[in-house]
Amino acid sequence: MTTVIVVIVVLVVLAIVAAVLVPRMRSRRLQEQFGPEYERTVDTVGDRRDAEKDLQEREQRRKELEIRPLDPGARNAYAQRWRTTQERFVDSPNQAVGDADALVQQVMRERGYPVGDFEQQARDVSVDHAGVVSEYHAAHDISMRNERGEATTEQLREAMVHYRTLFTELLDGGDGASGRADERGQPAH
């Protein structure tokens, strides 16, 4: 009888430990994977448990997408288009920001990310590129101000920098593959 009680007590203790540790381990894993996007999601959703559920749903959706790297020819062509877009900024910053947004969406589409709804795009991209999704949010916010005629030239410059950060990640594929674009959008050798 004593052995049965000891076994039951051990099982109860193990269940309690598991009930405490498993959620903490899940939280830690999500924090490490999503970085600043984890806290942004918690702030937006308002509840840590609901935010973690949201992040896990993003992971599940991402598993269903067929994300693929760009072939070297496409990477080089996109890098050239980025250089042209950056050069256009000098004479037409408003148009360049719109072009940068469109170029990012084109690269996303070719890589296999669904495009059309910004919030869903950002959610999808956050799984693979969590470290730069905040850049995408910032660029998009400025782009929306630009469309309303409310963005300053300095804000437009900042949007270009934000878009370039995400663009470079998307060209690279997030896997450190050769053909990555440098800070000017040019293929690194």
CSV table of C-alpha atoms in Angstrom, one decimal:
chain,number,residue,atom,x,y,z
A,1,MET,CA,0.0,0.0,0.0
A,2,THR,CA,2.8,2.4,0.8
A,3,THR,CA,4.4,1.8,-2.6
A,4,VAL,CA,1.1,2.6,-4.3
A,5,ILE,CA,0.9,5.9,-2.4
A,6,VAL,CA,4.5,6.8,-3.2
A,7,VAL,CA,3.9,6.1,-6.9
A,8,ILE,CA,0.8,8.2,-6.9
A,9,VAL,CA,2.6,11.1,-5.1
A,10,VAL,CA,5.5,10.9,-7.6
A,11,LEU,CA,3.0,10.9,-10.6
A,12,VAL,CA,1.2,13.9,-9.2
A,13,VAL,CA,4.4,15.8,-8.6
A,14,LEU,CA,5.6,14.9,-12.1
A,15,ALA,CA,2.3,16.1,-13.6
A,16,ILE,CA,2.5,19.4,-11.7
A,17,VAL,CA,6.1,19.9,-12.8
A,18,ALA,CA,5.1,19.2,-16.4
A,19,ALA,CA,2.1,21.5,-16.2
A,20,VAL,CA,4.5,24.3,-15.1
A,21,LEU,CA,7.5,23.6,-17.3
A,22,VAL,CA,5.9,22.8,-20.6
A,23,PRO,CA,4.2,26.2,-21.0
A,24,ARG,CA,7.4,28.0,-19.9
A,25,MET,CA,9.4,26.0,-22.4
A,26,ARG,CA,6.9,26.8,-25.2
A,27,SER,CA,7.0,30.5,-24.2
A,28,ARG,CA,10.8,30.5,-24.3
A,29,ARG,CA,10.9,28.8,-27.7
A,30,LEU,CA,8.5,31.3,-29.1
A,31,GLN,CA,10.4,34.2,-27.6
A,32,GLU,CA,13.6,33.0,-29.1
A,33,GLN,CA,12.1,32.3,-32.5
A,34,PHE,CA,10.0,35.5,-32.9
A,35,GLY,CA,12.2,37.9,-31.0
A,36,PRO,CA,10.7,41.4,-30.9
A,37,GLU,CA,7.7,40.1,-32.8
A,38,TYR,CA,6.8,38.0,-29.7
A,39,GLU,CA,6.5,41.1,-27.5
A,40,ARG,CA,4.7,43.1,-30.3
A,41,THR,CA,2.1,40.3,-30.6
A,42,VAL,CA,1.6,40.1,-26.8
A,43,ASP,CA,1.1,43.9,-26.8
A,44,THR,CA,-1.3,43.8,-29.7
A,45,VAL,CA,-3.3,40.8,-28.5
A,46,GLY,CA,-3.2,41.9,-24.9
A,47,ASP,CA,-2.8,38.4,-23.4
A,48,ARG,CA,0.4,36.3,-23.4
A,49,ARG,CA,-1.5,33.0,-23.8
A,50,ASP,CA,-3.6,34.2,-26.7
A,51,ALA,CA,-0.5,35.8,-28.3
A,52,GLU,CA,1.3,32.5,-28.1
A,53,LYS,CA,-1.6,30.7,-29.6
A,54,ASP,CA,-1.5,33.3,-32.5
A,55,LEU,CA,2.2,32.7,-33.0
A,56,GLN,CA,1.7,28.9,-33.0
A,57,GLU,CA,-1.0,29.4,-35.6
A,58,ARG,CA,1.4,31.4,-37.7
A,59,GLU,CA,3.9,28.5,-37.5
A,60,GLN,CA,1.2,26.1,-38.6
A,61,ARG,CA,0.1,28.2,-41.5
A,62,ARG,CA,3.8,28.6,-42.6
A,63,LYS,CA,4.2,24.8,-42.6
A,64,GLU,CA,1.4,24.7,-45.2
A,65,LEU,CA,3.1,27.3,-47.5
A,66,GLU,CA,5.6,26.2,-50.1
A,67,ILE,CA,8.3,28.8,-49.5
A,68,ARG,CA,11.2,28.5,-51.9
A,69,PRO,CA,14.5,30.3,-52.4
A,70,LEU,CA,14.9,32.5,-55.5
A,71,ASP,CA,17.1,31.1,-58.2
A,72,PRO,CA,20.4,33.1,-58.8
A,73,GLY,CA,19.1,34.8,-61.9
A,74,ALA,CA,16.0,36.1,-60.2
A,75,ARG,CA,18.0,37.3,-57.2
A,76,ASN,CA,20.3,39.2,-59.5
A,77,ALA,CA,17.3,40.7,-61.4
A,78,TYR,CA,15.6,41.8,-58.3
A,79,ALA,CA,18.8,43.2,-56.9
A,80,GLN,CA,19.2,45.3,-60.1
A,81,ARG,CA,15.6,46.5,-59.8
A,82,TRP,CA,16.3,47.5,-56.2
A,83,ARG,CA,19.3,49.5,-57.3
A,84,THR,CA,17.1,51.3,-59.8
A,85,THR,CA,14.4,51.9,-57.2
A,86,GLN,CA,17.0,53.4,-54.8
A,87,GLU,CA,18.4,55.6,-57.6
A,88,ARG,CA,14.9,56.9,-58.3
A,89,PHE,CA,14.6,58.0,-54.7
A,90,VAL,CA,16.8,61.1,-55.4
A,91,ASP,CA,14.4,62.5,-57.9
A,92,SER,CA,11.1,61.0,-56.8
A,93,PRO,CA,11.1,59.7,-53.2
A,94,ASN,CA,7.3,59.2,-53.1
A,95,GLN,CA,7.4,57.0,-56.2
A,96,ALA,CA,10.5,55.1,-55.0
A,97,VAL,CA,8.8,54.1,-51.7
A,98,GLY,CA,5.7,52.8,-53.6
A,99,ASP,CA,8.0,51.0,-56.0
A,100,ALA,CA,10.0,49.5,-53.0
A,101,ASP,CA,6.7,48.2,-51.5
A,102,ALA,CA,5.7,46.7,-54.8
A,103,LEU,CA,9.1,45.1,-55.2
A,104,VAL,CA,9.0,43.5,-51.8
A,105,GLN,CA,5.6,42.1,-52.5
A,106,GLN,CA,6.8,40.7,-55.9
A,107,VAL,CA,9.7,39.0,-54.2
A,108,MET,CA,7.4,37.6,-51.5
A,109,ARG,CA,5.0,36.3,-54.1
A,110,GLU,CA,7.8,34.6,-56.1
A,111,ARG,CA,9.2,33.0,-52.9
A,112,GLY,CA,5.7,31.6,-52.3
A,113,TYR,CA,4.3,33.9,-49.6
A,114,PRO,CA,0.6,34.9,-50.2
A,115,VAL,CA,0.3,38.6,-50.8
A,116,GLY,CA,-2.6,41.0,-50.8
A,117,ASP,CA,-3.4,41.6,-47.1
A,118,PHE,CA,-0.6,43.4,-45.4
A,119,GLU,CA,-1.3,42.1,-41.9
A,120,GLN,CA,-1.4,38.5,-43.1
A,121,GLN,CA,1.8,39.1,-45.2
A,122,ALA,CA,3.5,40.4,-42.1
A,123,ARG,CA,2.3,37.4,-40.0
A,124,ASP,CA,3.5,34.9,-42.6
A,125,VAL,CA,6.9,36.5,-43.0
A,126,SER,CA,7.3,36.8,-39.3
A,127,VAL,CA,7.8,33.0,-39.0
A,128,ASP,CA,10.9,33.0,-41.2
A,129,HIS,CA,12.1,36.6,-40.8
A,130,ALA,CA,11.0,37.6,-37.3
A,131,GLY,CA,14.1,39.8,-36.8
A,132,VAL,CA,13.0,42.1,-39.6
A,133,VAL,CA,9.3,42.0,-39.6
A,134,SER,CA,9.3,45.1,-37.4
A,135,GLU,CA,11.1,46.8,-40.3
A,136,TYR,CA,8.3,45.8,-42.6
A,137,HIS,CA,5.7,47.2,-40.2
A,138,ALA,CA,7.6,50.5,-40.0
A,139,ALA,CA,8.0,50.7,-43.8
A,140,HIS,CA,4.4,50.0,-44.4
A,141,ASP,CA,3.2,52.6,-41.9
A,142,ILE,CA,5.3,55.2,-43.6
A,143,SER,CA,4.1,54.0,-47.0
A,144,MET,CA,0.5,54.5,-45.9
A,145,ARG,CA,1.4,58.1,-44.7
A,146,ASN,CA,3.0,58.6,-48.1
A,147,GLU,CA,-0.2,57.6,-49.9
A,148,ARG,CA,-2.1,60.2,-47.9
A,149,GLY,CA,0.6,62.8,-48.7
A,150,GLU,CA,1.6,63.0,-45.0
A,151,ALA,CA,5.2,61.6,-45.1
A,152,THR,CA,8.2,63.8,-45.0
A,153,THR,CA,11.3,63.1,-47.1
A,154,GLU,CA,13.2,61.9,-44.0
A,155,GLN,CA,10.4,59.4,-43.3
A,156,LEU,CA,10.4,58.3,-46.9
A,157,ARG,CA,14.2,57.7,-46.5
A,158,GLU,CA,13.6,55.7,-43.4
A,159,ALA,CA,10.9,53.6,-45.2
A,160,MET,CA,13.5,52.8,-47.9
A,161,VAL,CA,16.0,51.6,-45.3
A,162,HIS,CA,13.3,49.5,-43.7
A,163,TYR,CA,12.2,48.0,-47.0
A,164,ARG,CA,15.8,47.3,-47.9
A,165,THR,CA,16.3,45.3,-44.7
A,166,LEU,CA,13.4,43.0,-45.5
A,167,PHE,CA,14.2,42.9,-49.2
A,168,THR,CA,17.8,41.8,-48.4
A,169,GLU,CA,16.4,39.0,-46.1
A,170,LEU,CA,14.0,37.9,-48.8
A,171,LEU,CA,16.6,37.8,-51.5
A,172,ASP,CA,18.8,35.7,-49.2
A,173,GLY,CA,16.1,33.3,-48.4
A,174,GLY,CA,16.9,33.5,-44.7
A,175,ASP,CA,19.2,30.6,-45.1
A,176,GLY,CA,22.5,32.3,-45.6
A,177,ALA,CA,22.7,31.1,-49.2
A,178,SER,CA,25.2,32.7,-51.5
A,179,GLY,CA,23.8,35.4,-53.7
A,180,ARG,CA,22.7,37.5,-50.8
A,181,ALA,CA,22.3,41.2,-51.6
A,182,ASP,CA,24.6,43.7,-49.8
A,183,GLU,CA,23.3,46.9,-48.0
A,184,ARG,CA,22.9,48.6,-51.4
A,185,GLY,CA,20.8,45.7,-52.8
A,186,GLN,CA,23.7,44.4,-54.9
A,187,PRO,CA,24.5,40.8,-54.9
A,188,ALA,CA,27.4,40.1,-52.5
A,189,HIS,CA,30.2,38.0,-53.8
